[in-house]
CSV table of C-alpha atoms and ligand atoms in Angstrom, one decimal:
chain,number,residue,atom,x,y,z
A,1,MET,CA,-0.6,0.3,-0.1
A,2,LYS,CA,2.5,2.6,0.8
A,3,LYS,CA,5.1,1.8,-3.0
A,4,LYS,CA,1.6,2.8,-4.6
A,5,LEU,CA,1.2,5.5,-2.6
A,6,GLY,CA,4.4,6.7,-3.0
A,7,LEU,CA,4.2,6.0,-6.8
A,8,VAL,CA,1.2,7.8,-7.2
A,9,MET,CA,2.8,11.0,-5.5
A,10,ALA,CA,5.7,10.2,-7.8
A,11,LEU,CA,3.6,10.6,-10.9
A,12,LEU,CA,1.8,13.3,-9.1
A,13,LEU,CA,4.4,15.6,-9.2
A,14,ALA,CA,5.9,14.9,-12.7
A,15,MET,CA,2.5,15.6,-13.9
A,16,THR,CA,2.6,18.7,-11.9
A,17,CYS,CA,6.3,19.4,-13.0
A,18,PHE,CA,5.2,19.2,-16.6
A,19,LEU,CA,2.0,21.2,-16.4
A,20,ALA,CA,3.8,23.8,-14.8
A,21,GLY,CA,7.0,23.7,-16.7
A,22,CYS,CA,9.4,23.1,-14.3
A,23,GLY,CA,12.3,21.6,-16.2
A,24,GLY,CA,16.3,21.9,-15.1
A,25,LYS,CA,17.0,25.5,-16.4
A,26,GLN,CA,14.1,27.0,-14.4
A,27,ALA,CA,14.8,25.6,-11.4
A,28,GLU,CA,18.5,26.7,-11.5
A,29,LYS,CA,16.8,30.1,-12.4
A,30,THR,CA,14.5,30.2,-9.3
A,31,VAL,CA,17.3,28.9,-7.2
A,32,ALA,CA,19.7,31.7,-8.4
A,33,ASN,CA,17.2,34.8,-8.1
A,34,SER,CA,16.7,33.5,-4.2
A,35,ALA,CA,20.0,33.5,-3.9
A,36,ALA,CA,20.3,36.8,-5.7
A,37,GLN,CA,17.2,38.2,-3.8
A,38,GLY,CA,18.6,37.3,-0.3
A,39,ASN,CA,22.2,38.3,-0.6
A,40,GLU,CA,20.5,41.8,-1.3
A,41,GLN,CA,18.5,41.7,1.6
A,42,ALA,CA,21.0,41.0,4.1
A,43,ALA,CA,24.0,43.4,2.2
A,44,SER,CA,24.8,46.1,4.6
A,45,MET,CA,27.2,48.8,4.6
A,46,THR,CA,27.7,51.3,7.6
A,47,VAL,CA,29.4,54.6,7.0
A,48,LYS,CA,30.5,56.9,10.2
A,49,MET,CA,31.8,60.1,9.9
A,50,LEU,CA,33.4,60.2,13.4
A,51,ASN,CA,33.3,62.7,16.0
A,52,VAL,CA,36.8,63.5,16.1
A,53,GLY,CA,37.0,67.2,16.7
A,54,GLN,CA,39.1,69.6,14.1
A,55,GLY,CA,40.2,66.9,11.1
A,56,ASP,CA,38.6,63.8,9.4
A,57,ALA,CA,38.5,60.8,9.9
A,58,VAL,CA,35.9,58.0,8.1
A,59,LEU,CA,34.9,54.5,9.0
A,60,VAL,CA,33.5,52.2,6.2
A,61,GLN,CA,32.4,49.1,7.6
A,62,THR,CA,31.0,46.1,4.5
A,63,ARG,CA,30.5,42.9,5.6
A,64,GLU,CA,34.0,41.7,4.8
A,65,GLN,CA,36.3,44.9,5.8
A,66,THR,CA,36.7,47.6,8.0
A,67,VAL,CA,38.0,50.4,6.4
A,68,LEU,CA,39.4,53.5,7.5
A,69,ILE,CA,39.7,56.9,5.8
A,70,ASP,CA,41.9,59.5,7.8
A,71,THR,CA,42.5,59.5,11.6
A,72,SER,CA,42.0,63.5,12.5
A,73,ASP,CA,44.8,64.7,14.1
A,74,LEU,CA,47.6,64.6,17.1
A,75,ASP,CA,45.7,66.2,19.6
A,76,GLU,CA,42.1,64.4,18.9
A,77,GLN,CA,43.8,61.0,19.4
A,78,GLU,CA,41.9,60.4,22.3
A,79,LYS,CA,38.2,60.7,20.5
A,80,LEU,CA,39.4,58.8,17.7
A,81,ARG,CA,40.3,55.7,20.1
A,82,ALA,CA,36.9,56.4,21.9
A,83,GLU,CA,35.3,56.4,18.5
A,84,LEU,CA,37.0,53.5,17.1
A,85,LYS,CA,36.2,51.5,20.5
A,86,LYS,CA,32.6,52.6,20.0
A,87,ALA,CA,32.1,51.5,16.9
A,88,GLY,CA,33.4,48.1,17.8
A,89,VAL,CA,36.4,48.1,15.5
A,90,LYS,CA,38.8,45.1,15.5
A,91,ARG,CA,40.9,45.5,13.0
A,92,ILE,CA,41.2,47.6,10.4
A,93,ASP,CA,41.5,46.0,7.0
A,94,LYS,CA,42.5,48.9,5.2
A,95,LEU,CA,43.8,52.1,6.1
A,96,ILE,CA,43.8,55.0,3.4
A,97,LEU,CA,45.2,58.5,3.8
A,98,THR,CA,44.1,61.3,1.8
A,99,HIS,CA,47.2,63.6,2.1
A,100,PRO,CA,50.1,64.0,4.9
A,101,HIS,CA,48.7,66.9,6.8
A,102,ALA,CA,48.3,66.6,10.6
A,103,ASP,CA,44.7,66.8,10.5
A,104,HIS,CA,44.4,63.7,8.7
A,105,ILE,CA,47.2,61.6,9.9
A,106,GLY,CA,47.4,62.5,12.9
A,107,GLY,CA,46.0,59.7,14.7
A,108,VAL,CA,48.4,57.1,12.6
A,109,GLU,CA,50.9,56.4,14.7
A,110,GLY,CA,49.6,56.7,18.9
A,111,VAL,CA,45.9,55.3,17.8
A,112,VAL,CA,45.9,53.5,14.8
A,113,LEU,CA,49.3,51.4,14.3
A,114,LYS,CA,49.2,50.9,18.3
A,115,ASP,CA,46.0,49.7,19.3
A,116,TYR,CA,44.9,48.0,15.7
A,117,GLU,CA,47.0,45.2,13.3
A,118,VAL,CA,46.0,46.9,9.8
A,119,GLY,CA,46.1,45.2,6.3
A,120,GLU,CA,47.3,47.5,4.2
A,121,VAL,CA,47.6,51.3,3.9
A,122,TYR,CA,47.0,53.2,0.7
A,123,ASP,CA,48.0,57.3,0.9
A,124,ASN,CA,48.7,59.5,-1.9
A,125,GLY,CA,52.4,58.8,-2.5
A,126,MET,CA,53.6,62.2,-1.7
A,127,PRO,CA,56.1,62.3,0.7
A,128,SER,CA,56.6,64.8,3.6
A,129,LYS,CA,59.3,65.9,5.5
A,130,SER,CA,56.9,66.6,8.7
A,131,LYS,CA,57.8,64.7,11.4
A,132,ILE,CA,54.9,62.5,11.9
A,133,TYR,CA,55.2,61.0,8.0
A,134,THR,CA,58.6,60.2,9.2
A,135,ARG,CA,57.4,58.5,11.8
A,136,TYR,CA,54.2,56.8,9.8
A,137,MET,CA,57.0,55.6,7.0
A,138,LYS,CA,59.4,54.2,9.8
A,139,LEU,CA,56.8,52.6,11.4
A,140,LEU,CA,55.3,50.9,8.0
A,141,LYS,CA,58.2,49.6,7.9
A,142,GLN,CA,59.2,48.1,11.4
A,143,LYS,CA,55.1,46.3,10.8
A,144,ASN,CA,56.0,45.2,7.1
A,145,ILE,CA,52.5,46.6,6.7
A,146,LYS,CA,51.7,47.1,3.0
A,147,ARG,CA,52.0,51.0,1.5
A,148,HIS,CA,50.3,51.8,-1.7
A,149,GLY,CA,50.1,55.4,-3.2
A,150,LEU,CA,47.2,55.7,-5.1
A,151,VAL,CA,45.8,57.0,-8.7
A,152,ALA,CA,43.6,58.4,-10.6
A,153,GLY,CA,41.6,55.4,-12.2
A,154,GLU,CA,42.7,53.3,-10.0
A,155,GLU,CA,39.7,51.0,-7.8
A,156,LEU,CA,40.1,49.3,-4.4
A,157,ASP,CA,37.8,46.7,-3.2
A,158,PHE,CA,36.1,46.9,0.1
A,159,GLY,CA,34.8,43.0,0.2
A,160,ASP,CA,30.7,42.7,-0.5
A,161,GLY,CA,30.2,44.7,-4.0
A,162,VAL,CA,31.8,47.5,-2.1
A,163,LYS,CA,34.6,50.0,-4.7
A,164,PHE,CA,36.3,52.9,-4.1
A,165,LYS,CA,36.7,54.3,-6.9
A,166,VAL,CA,40.1,57.4,-7.0
A,167,PHE,CA,39.3,60.5,-9.1
A,168,ALA,CA,43.1,61.9,-7.7
A,169,PRO,CA,46.0,62.4,-7.5
A,170,ALA,CA,46.5,62.4,-11.4
A,171,LYS,CA,49.2,60.5,-12.7
A,172,GLU,CA,51.3,63.3,-14.0
A,173,ILE,CA,50.8,65.1,-10.3
A,174,VAL,CA,52.1,61.4,-9.0
A,175,ASP,CA,55.2,61.5,-11.2
A,176,LYS,CA,56.1,64.5,-10.5
A,177,GLY,CA,55.7,64.5,-6.6
A,178,SER,CA,56.2,61.3,-5.7
A,179,LYS,CA,59.9,62.4,-5.9
A,180,THR,CA,60.2,65.3,-3.5
A,181,THR,CA,59.4,66.5,-0.6
A,182,GLU,CA,59.7,70.4,-2.1
A,183,GLY,CA,57.1,72.4,-3.8
A,184,HIS,CA,53.5,70.7,-2.5
A,185,ASP,CA,50.3,71.7,-2.3
A,186,PRO,CA,49.3,69.0,0.1
A,187,ASN,CA,45.7,69.8,0.2
A,188,ASN,CA,45.3,69.8,-3.6
A,189,GLU,CA,46.7,66.6,-3.8
A,190,SER,CA,44.3,65.2,-1.9
A,191,VAL,CA,43.1,61.1,-2.1
A,192,VAL,CA,39.8,62.3,-3.7
A,193,GLY,CA,37.1,58.8,-4.4
A,194,LYS,CA,33.8,57.5,-4.6
A,195,LEU,CA,32.8,54.8,-2.5
A,196,ILE,CA,29.6,52.7,-4.6
A,197,PHE,CA,27.6,50.0,-3.1
A,198,GLY,CA,25.4,48.6,-5.7
A,199,GLU,CA,22.8,52.3,-6.2
A,200,PHE,CA,24.4,54.2,-2.9
A,201,THR,CA,27.2,56.1,-3.7
A,202,MET,CA,29.2,58.9,-1.3
A,203,MET,CA,31.7,61.1,-2.6
A,204,PHE,CA,34.6,61.2,-0.6
A,205,THR,CA,37.5,64.5,-1.1
A,206,GLY,CA,40.4,65.0,1.6
A,207,ASP,CA,40.9,68.5,2.2
A,208,ALA,CA,40.8,69.2,-1.7
A,209,GLU,CA,39.7,73.0,-3.2
A,210,LYS,CA,39.0,74.3,-6.2
A,211,THR,CA,42.3,73.6,-7.8
A,212,GLU,CA,41.9,70.2,-7.1
A,213,GLU,CA,38.2,70.0,-7.8
A,214,GLU,CA,38.0,71.3,-11.7
A,215,PRO,CA,40.3,68.5,-13.0
A,216,ILE,CA,38.6,66.3,-11.6
A,217,VAL,CA,35.3,67.3,-13.4
A,218,LYS,CA,36.6,67.6,-16.2
A,219,ALA,CA,38.5,64.1,-16.4
A,220,TYR,CA,35.5,62.8,-15.0
A,221,GLY,CA,32.7,65.1,-15.0
A,222,GLY,CA,29.8,62.4,-16.1
A,223,GLU,CA,31.1,59.9,-13.6
A,224,LEU,CA,31.0,61.8,-10.3
A,225,GLN,CA,27.7,62.3,-9.1
A,226,SER,CA,27.2,60.8,-5.8
A,227,LYS,CA,24.0,60.2,-3.4
A,228,ILE,CA,26.2,61.9,-0.4
A,229,LEU,CA,29.2,64.4,-0.9
A,230,LYS,CA,31.7,64.5,2.4
A,231,ALA,CA,32.2,68.1,2.3
A,232,GLY,CA,36.5,68.8,1.2
A,233,HIS,CA,38.5,70.9,3.7
A,234,HIS,CA,36.1,70.9,6.5
A,235,GLY,CA,33.7,73.0,4.7
A,236,SER,CA,35.8,75.2,3.1
A,237,LYS,CA,35.1,78.2,1.3
A,238,THR,CA,38.4,77.0,-0.5
A,239,SER,CA,36.5,74.0,-1.7
A,240,SER,CA,32.8,72.8,-2.7
A,241,SER,CA,33.2,75.0,-5.8
A,242,ALA,CA,30.0,75.8,-8.3
A,243,ASP,CA,31.1,73.5,-11.4
A,244,PHE,CA,32.4,70.3,-8.6
A,245,LEU,CA,29.0,70.6,-6.6
A,246,ARG,CA,27.2,70.6,-9.8
A,247,ALA,CA,28.7,67.2,-11.1
A,248,VAL,CA,28.4,65.5,-8.0
A,249,ALA,CA,24.8,66.7,-7.7
A,250,PRO,CA,24.6,65.7,-4.1
A,251,GLU,CA,21.7,64.9,-1.8
A,252,ALA,CA,23.1,65.6,1.5
A,253,ALA,CA,26.6,67.1,2.7
A,254,LEU,CA,28.7,65.6,5.6
A,255,ILE,CA,31.2,68.3,7.3
A,256,SER,CA,33.8,67.0,10.1
A,257,CYS,CA,34.9,69.9,12.3
A,258,GLY,CA,35.6,70.9,15.7
A,259,ALA,CA,33.2,72.7,17.6
A,260,GLY,CA,34.9,77.0,17.1
A,261,ASN,CA,37.5,75.7,15.5
A,262,ASP,CA,40.4,78.6,14.8
A,263,TYR,CA,39.4,78.2,11.3
A,264,GLY,CA,35.4,78.9,10.9
A,265,HIS,CA,34.7,76.2,9.6
A,266,PRO,CA,32.4,75.2,7.7
A,267,HIS,CA,32.4,79.0,6.1
A,268,THR,CA,29.1,80.4,5.8
A,269,GLN,CA,29.5,81.0,1.6
A,270,THR,CA,30.0,77.0,1.7
A,271,MET,CA,27.1,76.5,4.0
A,272,LYS,CA,25.0,78.8,1.5
A,273,LYS,CA,25.9,77.2,-1.9
A,274,PHE,CA,24.6,74.0,0.2
A,275,HIS,CA,21.1,75.5,1.3
A,276,SER,CA,20.5,76.8,-2.2
A,277,MET,CA,21.0,72.9,-3.5
A,278,LYS,CA,18.4,72.2,-0.8
A,279,LEU,CA,21.2,69.4,0.4
A,280,LYS,CA,20.8,67.9,4.0
A,281,ILE,CA,23.9,69.0,5.9
A,282,TYR,CA,25.1,67.4,8.7
A,283,GLU,CA,28.3,68.8,11.0
A,284,THR,CA,30.4,66.4,13.7
A,285,ASP,CA,30.5,69.5,15.6
A,286,LYS,CA,27.2,69.7,16.0
A,287,ASN,CA,25.5,66.7,15.2
A,288,GLY,CA,28.4,64.2,16.8
A,289,THR,CA,29.3,61.3,14.6
A,290,ILE,CA,27.2,60.7,11.5
A,291,THR,CA,26.3,57.6,11.1
A,292,VAL,CA,25.2,56.6,7.2
A,293,THR,CA,23.7,53.0,6.7
A,294,THR,CA,22.6,51.3,3.7
A,295,ASP,CA,21.3,48.2,1.7
A,296,GLY,CA,23.3,49.7,-1.5
A,297,LYS,CA,19.1,50.7,-2.7
A,298,THR,CA,18.3,53.2,0.0
A,299,TYR,CA,20.2,54.8,3.0
A,300,ASP,CA,19.6,56.7,6.1
A,301,ILE,CA,21.9,59.6,8.0
A,302,VAL,CA,21.4,59.2,11.8
A,303,PRO,CA,23.2,62.1,13.7
A,304,GLU,CA,24.4,61.3,17.5
A,305,THR,CA,22.6,64.8,18.2
A,306,GLY,CA,20.3,67.2,16.7
A,307,GLY,CA,19.3,67.0,13.0
A,308,ALA,CA,20.2,68.7,9.7
A,309,GLN,CA,21.5,71.7,10.0
B,401,ZN,ZN1,42.3,68.9,6.9
């Protein structure tokens, strides 16, 4: 009886399959689709503009890697240490240093290389005579950490389908500048690049000013569009030029700056431009650490305190 029932069931199943047309290929396709959907639903990335006073430090966490872009200033090290701890960072797979000014590489020695295992380091390939830079280079050698100078056109893989496309510094600038400590304009040699995860995009600018923005717009205009802009040079009026903003066409701008800083960052002129574009603006001095979460389709910006400026 049991055998007969089994046979009937098998026949019924075969007939259902025949009628529904569930051939091998279609079955495969269904499995592939559901796997892709499952991945998309679970995929997520967090970008935190850390509240580290007058400097920059942005933490990017994908499901596979932890990436830190800049490390704020020497006298902001305790803030950086606390923020990385709060974010639950265990290891830094990639450290990107946009340019060798103290407010970007200040936390490398005392916090990042001291407290964490670091996979690889990327900078703009430009040497500096500063003590902080000299110690940074020495430490990388001692710890046997690979360093790579980024050049426009390169792309970094942050895992889980997340990419970082580099737009600057341009090859000519690196070729000339990487051989000498003389004649540098560090802000305008900043690493500029776009974080890409599905439909989510965010532009990172370091301290790039109009001087660096202009050639980027000329070379990459159509590729610059990004949902979020990390405002260049802490919201300085020397950055965020009209042409660059038009090309990036962001929906929101994030600014890293210290409360009551000596430079008056962010400058009123920049804020006016952002407001006229109806951007959502967040500042670390007023909003604390600013967290962006995304599934590669939509995104949320959650400030630690307060709302958009
Ligand atoms: Zn800076």
